[in-house]
PDB file of C-alpha atoms in Angstrom:
ATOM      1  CA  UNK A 285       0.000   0.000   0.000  1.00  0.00           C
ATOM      2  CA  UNK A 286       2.979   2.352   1.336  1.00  0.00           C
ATOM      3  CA  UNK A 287       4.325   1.794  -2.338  1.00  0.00           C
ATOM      4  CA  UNK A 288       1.101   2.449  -4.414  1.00  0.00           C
ATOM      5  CA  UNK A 289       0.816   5.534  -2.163  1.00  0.00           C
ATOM      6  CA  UNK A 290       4.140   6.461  -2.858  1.00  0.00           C
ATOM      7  CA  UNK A 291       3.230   5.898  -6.278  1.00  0.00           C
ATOM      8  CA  UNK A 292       0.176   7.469  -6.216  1.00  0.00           C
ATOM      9  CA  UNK A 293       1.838  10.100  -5.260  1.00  0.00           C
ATOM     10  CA  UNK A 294       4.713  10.361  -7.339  1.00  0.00           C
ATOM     11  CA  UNK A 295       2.234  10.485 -10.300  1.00  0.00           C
ATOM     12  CA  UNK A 296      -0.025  13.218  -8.882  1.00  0.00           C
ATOM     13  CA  UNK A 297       3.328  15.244  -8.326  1.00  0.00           C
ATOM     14  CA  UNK A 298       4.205  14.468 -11.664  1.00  0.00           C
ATOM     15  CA  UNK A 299       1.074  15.581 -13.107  1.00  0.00           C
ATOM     16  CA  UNK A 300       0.723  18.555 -11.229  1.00  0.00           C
ATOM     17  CA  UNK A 301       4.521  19.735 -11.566  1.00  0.00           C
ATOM     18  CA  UNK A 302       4.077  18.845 -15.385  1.00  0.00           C
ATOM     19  CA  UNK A 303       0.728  21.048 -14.814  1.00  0.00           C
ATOM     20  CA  UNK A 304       2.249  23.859 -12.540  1.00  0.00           C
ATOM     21  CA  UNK A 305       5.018  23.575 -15.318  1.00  0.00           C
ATOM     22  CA  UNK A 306       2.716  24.050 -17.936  1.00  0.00           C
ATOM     23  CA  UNK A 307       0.596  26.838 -16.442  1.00  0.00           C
ATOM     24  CA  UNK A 308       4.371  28.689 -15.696  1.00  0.00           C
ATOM     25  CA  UNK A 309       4.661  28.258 -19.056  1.00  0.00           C
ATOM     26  CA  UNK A 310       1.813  29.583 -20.389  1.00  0.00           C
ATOM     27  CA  UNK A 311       2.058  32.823 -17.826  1.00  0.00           C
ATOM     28  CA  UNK A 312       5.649  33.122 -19.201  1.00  0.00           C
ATOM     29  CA  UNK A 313       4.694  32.964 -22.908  1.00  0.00           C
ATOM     30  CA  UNK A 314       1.885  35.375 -21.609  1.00  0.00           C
ATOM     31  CA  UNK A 315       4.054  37.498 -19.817  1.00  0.00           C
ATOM     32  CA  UNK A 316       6.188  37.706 -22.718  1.00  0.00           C
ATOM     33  CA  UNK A 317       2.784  38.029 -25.276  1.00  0.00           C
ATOM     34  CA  UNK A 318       1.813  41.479 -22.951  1.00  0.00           C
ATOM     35  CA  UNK A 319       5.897  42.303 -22.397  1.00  0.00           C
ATOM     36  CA  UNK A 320       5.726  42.743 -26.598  1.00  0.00           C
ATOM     37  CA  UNK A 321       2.461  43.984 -26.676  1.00  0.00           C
ATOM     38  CA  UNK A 322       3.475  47.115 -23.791  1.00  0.00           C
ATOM     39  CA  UNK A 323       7.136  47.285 -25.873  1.00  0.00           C
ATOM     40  CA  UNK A 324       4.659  48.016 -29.017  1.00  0.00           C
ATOM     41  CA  UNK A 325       1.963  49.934 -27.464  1.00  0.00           C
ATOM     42  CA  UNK A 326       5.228  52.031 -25.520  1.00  0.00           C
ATOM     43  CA  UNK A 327       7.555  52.374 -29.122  1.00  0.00           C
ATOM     44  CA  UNK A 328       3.665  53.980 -30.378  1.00  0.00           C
ATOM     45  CA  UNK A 329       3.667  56.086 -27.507  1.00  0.00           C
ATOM     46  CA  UNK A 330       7.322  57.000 -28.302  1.00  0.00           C
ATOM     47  CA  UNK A 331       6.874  57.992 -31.670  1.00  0.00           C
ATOM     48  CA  UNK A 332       4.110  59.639 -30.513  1.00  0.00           C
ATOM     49  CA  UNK A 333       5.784  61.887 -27.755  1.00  0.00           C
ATOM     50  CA  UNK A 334       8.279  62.476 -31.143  1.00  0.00           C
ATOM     51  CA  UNK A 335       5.622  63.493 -32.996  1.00  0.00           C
ATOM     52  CA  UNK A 336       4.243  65.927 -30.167  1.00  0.00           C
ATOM     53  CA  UNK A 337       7.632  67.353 -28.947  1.00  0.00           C
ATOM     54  CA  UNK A 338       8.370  67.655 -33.171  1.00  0.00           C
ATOM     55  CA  UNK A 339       5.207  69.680 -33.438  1.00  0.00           C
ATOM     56  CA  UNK A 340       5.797  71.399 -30.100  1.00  0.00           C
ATOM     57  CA  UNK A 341       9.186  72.929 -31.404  1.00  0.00           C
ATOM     58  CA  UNK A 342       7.207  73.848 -35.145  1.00  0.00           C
ATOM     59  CA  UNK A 343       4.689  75.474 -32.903  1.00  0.00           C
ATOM     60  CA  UNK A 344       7.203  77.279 -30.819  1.00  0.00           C
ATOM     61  CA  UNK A 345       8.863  78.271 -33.872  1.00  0.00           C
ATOM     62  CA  UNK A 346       5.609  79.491 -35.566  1.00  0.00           C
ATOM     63  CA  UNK A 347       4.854  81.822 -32.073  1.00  0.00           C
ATOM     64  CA  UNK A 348       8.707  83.484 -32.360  1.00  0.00           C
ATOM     65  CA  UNK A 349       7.618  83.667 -35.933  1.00  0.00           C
ATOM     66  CA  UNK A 350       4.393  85.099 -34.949  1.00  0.00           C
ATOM     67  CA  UNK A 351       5.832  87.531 -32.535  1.00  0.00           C
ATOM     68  CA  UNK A 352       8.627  88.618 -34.558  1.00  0.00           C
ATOM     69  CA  UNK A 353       5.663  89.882 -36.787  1.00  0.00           C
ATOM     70  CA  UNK A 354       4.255  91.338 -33.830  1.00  0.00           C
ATOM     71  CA  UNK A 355       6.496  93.592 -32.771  1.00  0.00           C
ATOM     72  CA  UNK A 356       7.099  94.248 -36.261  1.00  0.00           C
ATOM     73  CA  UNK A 357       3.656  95.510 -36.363  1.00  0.00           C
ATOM     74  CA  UNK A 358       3.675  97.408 -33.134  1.00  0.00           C
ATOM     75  CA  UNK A 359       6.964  99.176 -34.397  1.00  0.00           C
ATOM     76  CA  UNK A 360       5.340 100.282 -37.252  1.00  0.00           C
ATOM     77  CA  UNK A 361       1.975 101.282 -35.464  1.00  0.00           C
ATOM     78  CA  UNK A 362       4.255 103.230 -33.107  1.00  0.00           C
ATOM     79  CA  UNK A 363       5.871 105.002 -35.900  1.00  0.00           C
ATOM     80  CA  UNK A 364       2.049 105.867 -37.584  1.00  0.00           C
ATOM     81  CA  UNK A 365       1.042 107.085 -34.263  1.00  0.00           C
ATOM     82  CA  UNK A 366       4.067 109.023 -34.360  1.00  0.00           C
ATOM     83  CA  UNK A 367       3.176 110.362 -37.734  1.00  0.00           C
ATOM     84  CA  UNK A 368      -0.074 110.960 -36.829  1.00  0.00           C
ATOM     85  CA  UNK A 369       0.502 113.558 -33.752  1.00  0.00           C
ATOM     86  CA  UNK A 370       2.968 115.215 -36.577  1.00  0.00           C
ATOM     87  CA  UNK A 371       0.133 115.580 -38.773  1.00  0.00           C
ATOM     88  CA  UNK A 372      -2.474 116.530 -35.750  1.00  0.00           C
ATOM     89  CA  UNK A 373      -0.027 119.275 -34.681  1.00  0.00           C
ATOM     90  CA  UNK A 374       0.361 120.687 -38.127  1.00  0.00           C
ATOM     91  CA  UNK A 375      -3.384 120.275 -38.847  1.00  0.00           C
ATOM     92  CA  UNK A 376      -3.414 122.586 -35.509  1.00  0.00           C
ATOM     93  CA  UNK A 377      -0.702 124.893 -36.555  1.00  0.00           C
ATOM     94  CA  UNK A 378      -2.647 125.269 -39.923  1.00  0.00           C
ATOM     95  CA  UNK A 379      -5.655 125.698 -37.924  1.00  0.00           C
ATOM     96  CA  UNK A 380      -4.509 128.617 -35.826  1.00  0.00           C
ATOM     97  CA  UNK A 381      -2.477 130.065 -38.685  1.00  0.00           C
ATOM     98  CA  UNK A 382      -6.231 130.306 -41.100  1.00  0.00           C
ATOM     99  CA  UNK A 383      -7.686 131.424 -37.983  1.00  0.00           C
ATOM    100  CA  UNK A 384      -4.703 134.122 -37.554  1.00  0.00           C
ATOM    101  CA  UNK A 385      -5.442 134.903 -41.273  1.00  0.00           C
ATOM    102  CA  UNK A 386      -9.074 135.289 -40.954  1.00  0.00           C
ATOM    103  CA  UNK A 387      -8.635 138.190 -38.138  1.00  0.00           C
ATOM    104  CA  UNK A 388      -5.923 139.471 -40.846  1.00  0.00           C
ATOM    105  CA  UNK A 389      -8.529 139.581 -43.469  1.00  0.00           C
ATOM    106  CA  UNK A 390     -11.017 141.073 -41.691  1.00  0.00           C
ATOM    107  CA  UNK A 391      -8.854 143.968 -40.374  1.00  0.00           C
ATOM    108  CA  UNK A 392      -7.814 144.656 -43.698  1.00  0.00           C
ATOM    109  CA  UNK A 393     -11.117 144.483 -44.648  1.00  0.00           C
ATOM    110  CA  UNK A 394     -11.933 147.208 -42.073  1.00  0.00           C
ATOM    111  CA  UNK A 395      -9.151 149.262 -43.443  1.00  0.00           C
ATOM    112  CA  UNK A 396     -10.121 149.105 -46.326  1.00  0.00           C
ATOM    113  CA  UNK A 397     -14.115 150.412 -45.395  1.00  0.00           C
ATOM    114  CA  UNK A 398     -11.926 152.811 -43.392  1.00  0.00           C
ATOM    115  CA  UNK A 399     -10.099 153.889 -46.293  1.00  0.00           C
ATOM    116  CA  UNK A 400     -13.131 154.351 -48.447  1.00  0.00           C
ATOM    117  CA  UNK A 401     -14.959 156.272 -45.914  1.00  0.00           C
ATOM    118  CA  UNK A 402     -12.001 158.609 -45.612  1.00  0.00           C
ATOM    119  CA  UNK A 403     -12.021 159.146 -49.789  1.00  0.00           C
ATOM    120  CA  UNK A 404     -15.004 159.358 -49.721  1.00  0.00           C
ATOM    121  CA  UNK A 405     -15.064 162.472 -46.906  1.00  0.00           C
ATOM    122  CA  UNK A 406     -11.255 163.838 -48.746  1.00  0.00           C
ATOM    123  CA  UNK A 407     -13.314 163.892 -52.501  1.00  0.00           C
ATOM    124  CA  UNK A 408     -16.092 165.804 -51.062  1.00  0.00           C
ATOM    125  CA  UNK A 409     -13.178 168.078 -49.415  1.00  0.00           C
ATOM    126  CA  UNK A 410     -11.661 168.227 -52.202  1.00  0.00           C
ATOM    127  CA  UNK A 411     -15.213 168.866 -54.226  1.00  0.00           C
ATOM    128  CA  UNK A 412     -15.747 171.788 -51.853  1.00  0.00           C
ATOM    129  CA  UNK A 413     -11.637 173.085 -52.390  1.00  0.00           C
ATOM    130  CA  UNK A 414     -11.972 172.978 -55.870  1.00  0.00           C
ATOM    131  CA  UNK A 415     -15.896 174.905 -55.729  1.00  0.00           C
ATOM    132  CA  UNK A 416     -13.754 177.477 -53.518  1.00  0.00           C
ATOM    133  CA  UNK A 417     -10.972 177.437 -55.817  1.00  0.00           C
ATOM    134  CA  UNK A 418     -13.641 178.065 -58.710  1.00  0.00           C
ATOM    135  CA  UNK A 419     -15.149 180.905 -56.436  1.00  0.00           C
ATOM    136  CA  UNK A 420     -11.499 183.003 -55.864  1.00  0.00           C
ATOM    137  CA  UNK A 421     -10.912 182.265 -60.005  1.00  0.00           C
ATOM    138  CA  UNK A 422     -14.244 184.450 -60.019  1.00  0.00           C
ATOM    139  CA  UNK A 423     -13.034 186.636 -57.585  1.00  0.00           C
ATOM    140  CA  UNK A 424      -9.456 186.833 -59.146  1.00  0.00           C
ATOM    141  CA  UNK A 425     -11.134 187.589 -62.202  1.00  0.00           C
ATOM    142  CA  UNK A 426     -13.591 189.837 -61.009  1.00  0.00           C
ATOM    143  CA  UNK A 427     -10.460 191.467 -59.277  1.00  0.00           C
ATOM    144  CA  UNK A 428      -8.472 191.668 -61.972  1.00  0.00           C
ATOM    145  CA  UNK A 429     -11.265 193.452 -64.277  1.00  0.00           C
ATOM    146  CA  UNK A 430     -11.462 195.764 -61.619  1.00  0.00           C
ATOM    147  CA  UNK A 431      -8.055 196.057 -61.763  1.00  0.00           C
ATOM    148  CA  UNK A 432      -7.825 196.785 -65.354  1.00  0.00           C
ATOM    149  CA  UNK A 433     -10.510 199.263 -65.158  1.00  0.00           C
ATOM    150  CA  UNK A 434      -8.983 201.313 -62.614  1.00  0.00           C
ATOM    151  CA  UNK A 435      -5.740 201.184 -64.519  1.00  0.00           C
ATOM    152  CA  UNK A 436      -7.409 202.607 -67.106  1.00  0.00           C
ATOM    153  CA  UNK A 437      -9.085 205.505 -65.207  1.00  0.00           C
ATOM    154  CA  UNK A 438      -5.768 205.607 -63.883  1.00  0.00           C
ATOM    155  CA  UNK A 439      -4.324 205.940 -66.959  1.00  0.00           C
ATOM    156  CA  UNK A 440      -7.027 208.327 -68.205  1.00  0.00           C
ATOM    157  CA  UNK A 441      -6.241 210.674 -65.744  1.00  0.00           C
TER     158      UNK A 441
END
């Protein structure tokens, strides 16, 4: 009995070493099956981190790019602005001169309703001299008959 036990036994310890064997077997070939599987599914995520960190550095490129343009922009933005308070200030300057002009103009344009007012009173003046002047002819001439004739009586005597 002792030996069929022992053999018994020997068997069963066979068959479940050559089971136990078999099932370390299988979790190595399956261990091995998921090792490939997470050295696949890792070189994916790899390439993929290559891909990102590729497109990362475009990206970063694309923003200096970007900003270069930026502060291209803002330079030149800067420099309208600039040109524009030039042209405000002279738009200003213009202003005030017109304005500066317009009192001009209408000064002279009082001057010159001055002036006409004062030809105006020196041609009647000179309308009244000249009546006066036309008056003492008269008179000269009146004077100078009288003149004549007293010669004459003068003479006569």
């Amino acid at each position: 009995e002792a030996k069929v036990r022992a053999e018994v036994e020997a068997e069963v310890e066979a068959k479940v070493r050559a089971e136990v064997e078999a099932d370390v077997e299988e979790i190595r070939r399956e261990h091995w099956r998921e090792r490939l599987s997470f050295d696949k599914e890792i070189a994916k995520l790899n390439n993929l981190c290559a891909l990102q960190s590729d497109r990362h550095l475009a990206d970063e490129a694309k923003i200096k790019e970007r900003q270069g343009q930026l502060k291209e922009l803002e330079d030149r933005l800067a420099e309208r602005d600039a040109s524009m308070l030039e042209l405000e200030r002279r738009v200003k300057s213009a202003g005030q001169m017109a304005a500066s002009l317009e009192r001009d103009k209408r000064a002279m344009a009082e001057r010159v309703e001055g002036a006409k007012a004062e030809r105006a009173g020196l041609e009647s003046t000179i309308g009244e001299l000249k009546s006066r002047i036309g008056g003492l002819e008269e008179d000269l001439a009146a004077g100078e008959l009288e003149r004549s004739r007293l010669e004459a009586q003068v003479a006569e005597a």
